[in-house]
CSV table of C-alpha atoms in Angstrom, one decimal:
chain,number,residue,atom,x,y,z
A,1445,UNK,CA,35.5,215.8,49.4
A,1446,UNK,CA,32.7,217.7,47.7
A,1447,UNK,CA,29.6,218.5,49.6
A,1448,UNK,CA,27.9,219.6,46.4
A,1449,UNK,CA,24.1,218.7,46.3
A,1450,UNK,CA,21.5,219.5,43.7
A,1451,UNK,CA,18.0,220.5,44.5
A,1452,UNK,CA,15.6,218.2,42.4
A,1453,UNK,CA,12.0,218.6,43.2
A,1454,UNK,CA,8.7,218.3,41.3
A,1455,UNK,CA,7.3,221.1,43.4
A,1456,UNK,CA,9.1,223.6,41.1
A,1457,UNK,CA,9.4,223.7,37.3
A,1458,UNK,CA,11.7,221.2,35.7
A,1459,UNK,CA,14.7,222.5,34.0
A,1460,UNK,CA,14.6,222.3,30.1
A,1461,UNK,CA,18.4,221.3,30.0
A,1462,UNK,CA,21.1,219.7,32.1
A,1463,UNK,CA,21.2,222.1,34.9
A,1464,UNK,CA,19.9,222.0,38.5
A,1465,UNK,CA,16.9,223.9,39.9
A,1466,UNK,CA,19.4,224.9,42.7
A,1467,UNK,CA,22.7,223.7,44.0
A,1468,UNK,CA,24.4,224.0,47.3
A,1469,UNK,CA,28.0,223.8,48.0
A,1470,UNK,CA,29.5,224.8,51.4
A,1471,UNK,CA,27.4,227.6,52.8
A,1472,UNK,CA,26.3,228.8,49.3
A,1473,UNK,CA,23.0,228.0,47.8
A,1474,UNK,CA,22.3,229.2,44.1
A,1475,UNK,CA,18.8,229.1,42.8
A,1476,UNK,CA,18.5,228.8,39.0
A,1477,UNK,CA,16.6,231.3,37.1
A,1478,UNK,CA,12.9,230.7,37.9
A,1479,UNK,CA,10.0,231.8,35.7
A,1480,UNK,CA,6.2,232.0,36.2
A,1481,UNK,CA,5.6,228.3,35.3
A,1482,UNK,CA,3.1,226.3,37.3
A,1483,UNK,CA,5.1,223.3,38.4
A,1484,UNK,CA,2.1,221.1,37.7
A,1485,UNK,CA,1.7,222.1,34.0
A,1486,UNK,CA,5.1,223.6,33.0
A,1487,UNK,CA,3.3,226.5,31.4
A,1488,UNK,CA,3.0,230.1,32.6
A,1489,UNK,CA,0.4,230.8,35.2
A,1490,UNK,CA,-1.1,233.7,33.3
A,1491,UNK,CA,-0.4,236.3,30.7
A,1492,UNK,CA,0.1,239.1,33.2
A,1493,UNK,CA,3.1,240.3,35.0
A,1494,UNK,CA,1.6,240.2,38.6
A,1495,UNK,CA,0.6,236.6,38.4
A,1496,UNK,CA,4.0,235.5,36.8
A,1497,UNK,CA,5.9,237.5,39.3
A,1498,UNK,CA,4.0,235.8,42.3
A,1499,UNK,CA,4.5,232.4,40.8
A,1500,UNK,CA,8.2,233.1,40.2
A,1501,UNK,CA,8.8,234.1,43.7
A,1502,UNK,CA,6.8,231.0,44.8
A,1503,UNK,CA,9.2,228.9,42.7
A,1504,UNK,CA,12.3,230.6,44.1
A,1505,UNK,CA,11.0,230.0,47.5
A,1506,UNK,CA,10.3,226.3,46.8
A,1507,UNK,CA,13.8,225.7,45.6
A,1508,UNK,CA,15.3,227.6,48.6
A,1509,UNK,CA,13.3,225.4,51.0
A,1510,UNK,CA,14.2,222.2,49.1
A,1511,UNK,CA,17.7,223.2,49.6
A,1512,UNK,CA,17.4,223.7,53.2
A,1513,UNK,CA,17.3,227.3,53.1
A,1514,UNK,CA,14.8,230.3,53.3
A,1515,UNK,CA,14.4,234.0,52.5
A,1516,UNK,CA,16.4,234.8,55.6
A,1517,UNK,CA,19.5,233.5,53.8
A,1518,UNK,CA,19.1,235.3,50.5
A,1519,UNK,CA,21.6,238.0,49.7
A,1520,UNK,CA,20.8,238.7,46.1
A,1521,UNK,CA,17.8,238.7,43.8
A,1522,UNK,CA,18.5,239.1,40.1
A,1523,UNK,CA,15.2,240.2,38.4
A,1524,UNK,CA,14.9,240.1,34.7
A,1525,UNK,CA,11.9,241.9,33.0
A,1526,UNK,CA,11.2,242.4,29.3
A,1527,UNK,CA,9.8,246.0,29.4
A,1528,UNK,CA,10.8,249.0,31.5
A,1529,UNK,CA,7.0,249.8,31.7
A,1530,UNK,CA,6.7,246.8,34.0
A,1531,UNK,CA,8.9,248.3,36.7
A,1532,UNK,CA,6.2,249.8,38.9
A,1533,UNK,CA,3.9,246.7,38.7
A,1534,UNK,CA,6.9,244.5,39.6
A,1535,UNK,CA,7.8,246.6,42.6
A,1536,UNK,CA,4.1,246.6,43.9
A,1537,UNK,CA,4.0,242.8,43.9
A,1538,UNK,CA,7.7,242.5,45.0
A,1539,UNK,CA,7.1,244.9,48.0
A,1540,UNK,CA,3.9,243.1,49.1
A,1541,UNK,CA,5.9,239.8,49.1
A,1542,UNK,CA,8.9,241.2,51.0
A,1543,UNK,CA,6.6,243.1,53.4
A,1544,UNK,CA,5.8,239.6,54.8
A,1545,UNK,CA,9.4,238.6,55.2
A,1546,UNK,CA,11.3,239.3,58.3
A,1547,UNK,CA,14.9,240.5,58.6
A,1548,UNK,CA,17.2,242.4,56.2
A,1549,UNK,CA,16.1,242.5,52.7
A,1550,UNK,CA,18.2,240.9,49.9
A,1551,UNK,CA,20.0,243.1,47.5
A,1552,UNK,CA,18.6,243.2,44.0
A,1553,UNK,CA,19.5,244.2,40.4
A,1554,UNK,CA,16.8,244.6,37.8
A,1555,UNK,CA,17.6,244.6,34.1
A,1556,UNK,CA,15.6,244.4,30.9
A,1557,UNK,CA,16.2,241.6,28.6
A,1558,UNK,CA,14.7,239.2,26.2
A,1559,UNK,CA,12.9,236.1,27.4
A,1560,UNK,CA,11.2,233.2,25.7
A,1561,UNK,CA,7.8,234.0,24.2
A,1562,UNK,CA,5.1,234.3,26.9
A,1563,UNK,CA,7.5,235.0,29.7
A,1564,UNK,CA,7.6,238.5,31.3
A,1565,UNK,CA,9.9,237.8,34.3
A,1566,UNK,CA,12.8,235.6,35.5
A,1567,UNK,CA,14.3,235.7,38.9
A,1568,UNK,CA,17.4,233.9,40.3
A,1569,UNK,CA,18.8,234.1,43.8
A,1570,UNK,CA,21.9,233.6,45.8
A,1571,UNK,CA,21.7,232.5,49.3
A,1572,UNK,CA,24.3,232.2,52.1
A,1573,UNK,CA,23.5,229.7,54.7
A,1574,UNK,CA,24.3,230.0,58.4
B,1289,UNK,CA,45.3,239.4,55.2
B,1290,UNK,CA,43.7,238.9,51.8
B,1291,UNK,CA,44.1,235.6,49.9
B,1292,UNK,CA,42.7,237.1,46.8
B,1293,UNK,CA,44.4,235.7,43.7
B,1294,UNK,CA,43.7,236.5,40.0
B,1295,UNK,CA,43.8,233.8,37.2
B,1296,UNK,CA,46.1,235.1,34.3
B,1297,UNK,CA,46.7,232.6,31.6
B,1298,UNK,CA,47.3,232.8,27.9
B,1299,UNK,CA,45.3,229.6,27.5
B,1300,UNK,CA,42.2,231.7,27.7
B,1301,UNK,CA,41.2,234.9,25.9
B,1302,UNK,CA,42.8,238.1,27.2
B,1303,UNK,CA,40.5,240.6,29.0
B,1304,UNK,CA,40.0,243.8,26.9
B,1305,UNK,CA,40.1,246.0,30.1
B,1306,UNK,CA,41.4,246.0,33.6
B,1307,UNK,CA,39.7,242.8,35.0
B,1308,UNK,CA,40.6,239.4,35.7
B,1309,UNK,CA,39.9,236.3,33.7
B,1310,UNK,CA,38.9,234.8,37.1
B,1311,UNK,CA,39.5,235.6,40.7
B,1312,UNK,CA,39.6,233.6,43.8
B,1313,UNK,CA,39.1,234.7,47.4
B,1314,UNK,CA,38.4,232.3,50.2
B,1315,UNK,CA,36.6,229.4,48.8
B,1316,UNK,CA,35.0,231.4,46.0
B,1317,UNK,CA,36.2,231.5,42.4
B,1318,UNK,CA,34.5,233.6,40.0
B,1319,UNK,CA,35.0,233.2,36.3
B,1320,UNK,CA,34.7,236.4,34.1
B,1321,UNK,CA,32.3,236.4,31.2
B,1322,UNK,CA,33.8,234.1,28.5
B,1323,UNK,CA,33.0,234.2,24.8
B,1324,UNK,CA,33.8,232.1,21.9
B,1325,UNK,CA,37.3,233.4,21.2
B,1326,UNK,CA,40.1,231.2,20.3
B,1327,UNK,CA,42.8,232.2,22.8
B,1328,UNK,CA,45.4,231.9,20.1
B,1329,UNK,CA,43.9,234.5,17.8
B,1330,UNK,CA,41.5,236.5,20.0
B,1331,UNK,CA,38.8,236.1,17.4
B,1332,UNK,CA,35.6,234.0,17.3
B,1333,UNK,CA,36.2,230.3,16.4
B,1334,UNK,CA,33.3,230.4,14.0
B,1335,UNK,CA,30.1,232.3,13.0
B,1336,UNK,CA,27.8,229.6,14.4
B,1337,UNK,CA,26.4,229.1,17.8
B,1338,UNK,CA,27.6,225.5,18.3
B,1339,UNK,CA,31.2,226.3,17.8
B,1340,UNK,CA,31.1,229.4,19.9
B,1341,UNK,CA,29.3,227.6,22.7
B,1342,UNK,CA,31.9,224.7,22.8
B,1343,UNK,CA,34.7,227.2,22.8
B,1344,UNK,CA,33.1,229.4,25.5
B,1345,UNK,CA,32.7,226.2,27.6
B,1346,UNK,CA,36.4,225.3,27.0
B,1347,UNK,CA,37.4,228.8,28.0
B,1348,UNK,CA,35.4,228.7,31.2
B,1349,UNK,CA,37.0,225.4,31.9
B,1350,UNK,CA,40.5,226.7,31.4
B,1351,UNK,CA,39.9,229.5,33.8
B,1352,UNK,CA,38.5,227.1,36.3
B,1353,UNK,CA,41.5,224.9,36.0
B,1354,UNK,CA,44.0,227.7,36.3
B,1355,UNK,CA,42.2,228.8,39.3
B,1356,UNK,CA,42.7,225.4,41.0
B,1357,UNK,CA,39.1,224.3,40.4
B,1358,UNK,CA,36.9,222.3,38.1
B,1359,UNK,CA,33.3,221.6,37.0
B,1360,UNK,CA,32.8,219.9,40.3
B,1361,UNK,CA,32.9,223.1,42.2
B,1362,UNK,CA,30.6,225.2,39.8
B,1363,UNK,CA,27.3,226.2,41.3
B,1364,UNK,CA,26.1,228.6,38.8
B,1365,UNK,CA,26.3,229.2,35.1
B,1366,UNK,CA,25.0,232.4,33.6
B,1367,UNK,CA,24.4,232.0,29.9
B,1368,UNK,CA,23.9,235.1,27.7
B,1369,UNK,CA,22.4,234.5,24.2
B,1370,UNK,CA,21.5,237.1,21.6
B,1371,UNK,CA,18.4,235.3,20.2
B,1372,UNK,CA,15.7,233.2,21.8
B,1373,UNK,CA,15.8,231.0,18.5
B,1374,UNK,CA,19.1,229.8,19.7
B,1375,UNK,CA,17.8,228.1,22.9
B,1376,UNK,CA,17.3,224.6,21.5
B,1377,UNK,CA,20.8,224.6,19.8
B,1378,UNK,CA,22.4,225.9,23.0
B,1379,UNK,CA,20.8,223.1,25.0
B,1380,UNK,CA,21.9,220.5,22.6
B,1381,UNK,CA,25.5,221.4,23.0
B,1382,UNK,CA,25.3,222.2,26.6
B,1383,UNK,CA,23.7,219.0,27.5
B,1384,UNK,CA,26.3,217.0,25.5
B,1385,UNK,CA,29.0,218.9,27.5
B,1386,UNK,CA,27.5,218.2,30.9
B,1387,UNK,CA,26.6,214.6,30.1
B,1388,UNK,CA,30.4,214.1,30.4
B,1389,UNK,CA,30.7,215.8,33.8
B,1390,UNK,CA,30.1,213.7,36.8
B,1391,UNK,CA,28.2,214.9,39.9
B,1392,UNK,CA,25.5,217.5,40.6
B,1393,UNK,CA,24.9,219.9,37.7
B,1394,UNK,CA,25.4,223.6,38.3
B,1395,UNK,CA,22.3,225.8,38.3
B,1396,UNK,CA,21.8,228.1,35.3
B,1397,UNK,CA,20.1,231.2,34.2
B,1398,UNK,CA,19.7,232.1,30.5
B,1399,UNK,CA,18.8,235.5,29.3
B,1400,UNK,CA,18.9,237.2,25.9
B,1401,UNK,CA,20.8,240.4,25.6
B,1402,UNK,CA,23.0,242.3,23.3
B,1403,UNK,CA,26.6,241.2,22.7
B,1404,UNK,CA,29.5,242.8,20.6
B,1405,UNK,CA,29.0,242.1,16.9
B,1406,UNK,CA,29.9,238.6,15.9
B,1407,UNK,CA,29.4,237.0,19.3
B,1408,UNK,CA,26.4,234.8,19.9
B,1409,UNK,CA,27.1,233.7,23.5
B,1410,UNK,CA,28.7,234.7,26.6
B,1411,UNK,CA,28.9,232.5,29.9
B,1412,UNK,CA,30.3,233.3,33.3
B,1413,UNK,CA,30.5,230.9,36.2
B,1414,UNK,CA,30.6,230.8,40.0
B,1415,UNK,CA,32.4,228.1,41.8
B,1416,UNK,CA,32.7,227.2,45.5
B,1417,UNK,CA,35.8,225.3,46.3
B,1418,UNK,CA,36.2,222.6,49.0
C,951,UNK,CA,21.7,232.4,64.3
C,952,UNK,CA,21.8,234.6,61.2
C,953,UNK,CA,24.5,237.4,60.9
C,954,UNK,CA,22.8,239.0,57.9
C,955,UNK,CA,23.1,242.7,57.9
C,956,UNK,CA,21.9,245.2,55.4
C,957,UNK,CA,23.7,248.3,54.3
C,958,UNK,CA,21.5,251.3,54.6
C,959,UNK,CA,23.2,254.7,53.9
C,960,UNK,CA,22.0,258.0,52.6
C,961,UNK,CA,25.4,258.4,51.0
C,962,UNK,CA,24.3,256.1,48.2
C,963,UNK,CA,21.0,256.2,46.1
C,964,UNK,CA,18.0,255.0,47.9
C,965,UNK,CA,16.4,251.6,46.6
C,966,UNK,CA,13.2,252.3,44.8
C,967,UNK,CA,11.6,249.1,46.3
C,968,UNK,CA,12.0,246.6,49.2
C,969,UNK,CA,15.6,245.6,48.6
C,970,UNK,CA,18.9,246.5,50.3
C,971,UNK,CA,21.7,248.7,48.8
C,972,UNK,CA,23.9,245.9,49.9
C,973,UNK,CA,23.7,242.9,52.3
C,974,UNK,CA,26.3,240.9,54.2
C,975,UNK,CA,26.0,237.4,55.4
C,976,UNK,CA,28.9,235.4,56.5
C,977,UNK,CA,31.9,236.5,54.4
C,978,UNK,CA,29.8,237.5,51.5
C,979,UNK,CA,28.8,241.1,50.7
C,980,UNK,CA,26.6,241.6,47.7
C,981,UNK,CA,26.2,245.2,46.4
C,982,UNK,CA,22.8,245.8,44.7
C,983,UNK,CA,22.8,247.1,41.2
C,984,UNK,CA,24.0,250.8,41.3
C,985,UNK,CA,23.4,253.5,38.6
C,986,UNK,CA,24.6,256.9,38.1
C,987,UNK,CA,22.3,258.7,40.5
C,988,UNK,CA,23.7,261.4,42.6
C,989,UNK,CA,22.7,260.3,46.1
C,990,UNK,CA,21.9,263.8,47.1
C,991,UNK,CA,19.3,264.3,44.3
C,992,UNK,CA,18.3,260.8,43.2
C,993,UNK,CA,18.8,261.7,39.6
C,994,UNK,CA,21.4,260.9,37.0
C,995,UNK,CA,24.7,263.0,37.4
C,996,UNK,CA,24.8,263.7,33.7
C,997,UNK,CA,23.6,262.4,30.3
C,998,UNK,CA,26.9,261.0,29.3
C,999,UNK,CA,28.4,257.6,30.0
C,1000,UNK,CA,31.6,258.8,31.5
C,1001,UNK,CA,30.0,260.8,34.2
C,1002,UNK,CA,27.5,258.0,34.9
C,1003,UNK,CA,30.1,255.4,35.0
C,1004,UNK,CA,32.2,257.4,37.5
C,1005,UNK,CA,29.2,258.0,39.8
C,1006,UNK,CA,28.1,254.3,39.5
C,1007,UNK,CA,31.6,253.3,40.6
C,1008,UNK,CA,31.5,255.7,43.4
C,1009,UNK,CA,28.2,254.4,44.6
C,1010,UNK,CA,29.4,250.8,44.5
C,1011,UNK,CA,32.3,251.9,46.6
C,1012,UNK,CA,30.1,253.7,49.1
C,1013,UNK,CA,28.0,250.6,49.5
C,1014,UNK,CA,31.1,248.4,49.9
C,1015,UNK,CA,32.6,250.6,52.5
C,1016,UNK,CA,29.4,251.0,54.4
C,1017,UNK,CA,29.3,247.2,54.5
C,1018,UNK,CA,32.8,247.0,56.0
C,1019,UNK,CA,34.4,246.1,52.7
C,1020,UNK,CA,36.5,247.6,49.9
C,1021,UNK,CA,37.6,247.1,46.5
C,1022,UNK,CA,40.2,244.7,47.7
C,1023,UNK,CA,37.4,242.1,48.5
C,1024,UNK,CA,35.5,242.4,45.2
C,1025,UNK,CA,35.6,239.3,43.0
C,1026,UNK,CA,33.0,240.2,40.5
C,1027,UNK,CA,31.7,243.3,38.6
C,1028,UNK,CA,28.6,242.9,36.6
C,1029,UNK,CA,28.4,245.8,34.0
C,1030,UNK,CA,25.2,246.5,32.2
C,1031,UNK,CA,25.4,248.9,29.3
C,1032,UNK,CA,22.6,249.9,26.9
C,1033,UNK,CA,24.7,250.2,23.6
C,1034,UNK,CA,27.6,248.1,22.4
C,1035,UNK,CA,29.0,251.4,21.0
C,1036,UNK,CA,29.8,252.5,24.6
C,1037,UNK,CA,32.2,249.7,25.3
C,1038,UNK,CA,35.4,251.7,24.5
C,1039,UNK,CA,34.3,254.6,26.6
C,1040,UNK,CA,33.4,252.4,29.5
C,1041,UNK,CA,36.7,250.7,29.4
C,1042,UNK,CA,38.5,254.0,29.5
C,1043,UNK,CA,36.8,255.2,32.6
C,1044,UNK,CA,36.9,251.7,34.0
C,1045,UNK,CA,40.6,251.3,33.5
C,1046,UNK,CA,41.5,254.6,34.9
C,1047,UNK,CA,39.4,253.8,38.0
C,1048,UNK,CA,41.1,250.4,38.6
C,1049,UNK,CA,44.6,251.7,37.8
C,1050,UNK,CA,44.2,253.4,41.2
C,1051,UNK,CA,43.2,250.2,43.0
C,1052,UNK,CA,45.9,247.9,44.4
C,1053,UNK,CA,45.8,244.1,44.2
C,1054,UNK,CA,44.2,241.5,41.9
C,1055,UNK,CA,41.5,242.9,39.8
C,1056,UNK,CA,37.9,241.7,40.0
C,1057,UNK,CA,36.5,239.5,37.3
C,1058,UNK,CA,33.9,241.1,35.1
C,1059,UNK,CA,31.0,240.4,32.7
C,1060,UNK,CA,29.6,243.1,30.4
C,1061,UNK,CA,26.3,242.7,28.8
C,1062,UNK,CA,24.0,245.0,26.8
C,1063,UNK,CA,20.5,245.3,28.1
C,1064,UNK,CA,17.6,247.7,28.5
C,1065,UNK,CA,17.6,250.2,31.5
C,1066,UNK,CA,15.2,252.8,32.6
C,1067,UNK,CA,15.1,256.0,30.5
C,1068,UNK,CA,18.1,258.3,31.0
C,1069,UNK,CA,20.4,255.5,32.4
C,1070,UNK,CA,23.3,254.2,30.3
C,1071,UNK,CA,25.0,251.9,32.9
C,1072,UNK,CA,24.3,249.8,35.9
C,1073,UNK,CA,26.9,247.9,38.0
C,1074,UNK,CA,26.5,245.4,40.8
C,1075,UNK,CA,29.4,243.7,42.7
C,1076,UNK,CA,30.1,240.5,44.7
C,1077,UNK,CA,32.7,240.8,47.4
C,1078,UNK,CA,34.2,238.1,49.6
C,1079,UNK,CA,35.5,239.3,52.9
C,1080,UNK,CA,38.6,238.1,54.8
């Protein structure tokens, strides 16, 4: 008996392939890699890191909420940047975001990778539900 | 009392260091990063992305099955490519693969990284068992 | 009722942003990406891969232990290197480390990414507690 359920919402960007925006099974909710796309247009919200980071965090939150979860359940954030020079600006936006979130902060890993043209950040998240 | 068990099979490529092909503890099964090696030879099945992707998916499946699991349990696929130009071809093979799998699709994150010479793709998977 | 708890210890390097060194919720303990910083100084222990790898493994262990866990619970190690030429040296240190650990080995994925200047390795870990 599988209780696996997929998040499928038009409030977050649509997956470009056969994968789910998020998926829950048991008490685990995994959010797929989100980027700074405006869900309404499917294109990046802006060329800059700050706007893309904010939109990416919003998209992660949308998938969490559509999956019946919230930041309170998130144990891990995986942050993918394209340039080590972006670390300070990421942290500024990230810290402001999480200053508004109550409770223990998620863990995080940040690495520098390649992303499709125009994208400066990608984030996925692992949540453990009550 | 730990119920941690390692997957160890000659049907999937052998780890080049002290790690398990997969490991299960509680209801979690984590599949180690798989590449497009033919388990019989320990070398890549072909120079092209499509062949390597298919073999990588086969290797992930073998570890899942040896761990008492299946695609139905997989919540997350982490796909590592070496070149953003490979995204469309990846998705073609990936989508064909998952068109044959019933039930909610796993989430996915795709990033572009370096891999050892000759390898174009690596995938690991997280499964939550019933 | 959330049982989420953050690891916060001065025995491991301090996070440079609003994230936890590790976080536990339910039976899951996620260790944030650790690097080869000496916790006492917040700088890398040495310029070489071997020293950084050992310190990184020590930092992961410290967070595990502060979170009430140990290597016996770890199901996945994600290893980030900056250079494919470092793979053999990584495995030498890694294998020596895990030759001293009893029980089933964690799974592992190793990819090659960018890291901040001076850092040659980063590792995060997922543990499933009894």
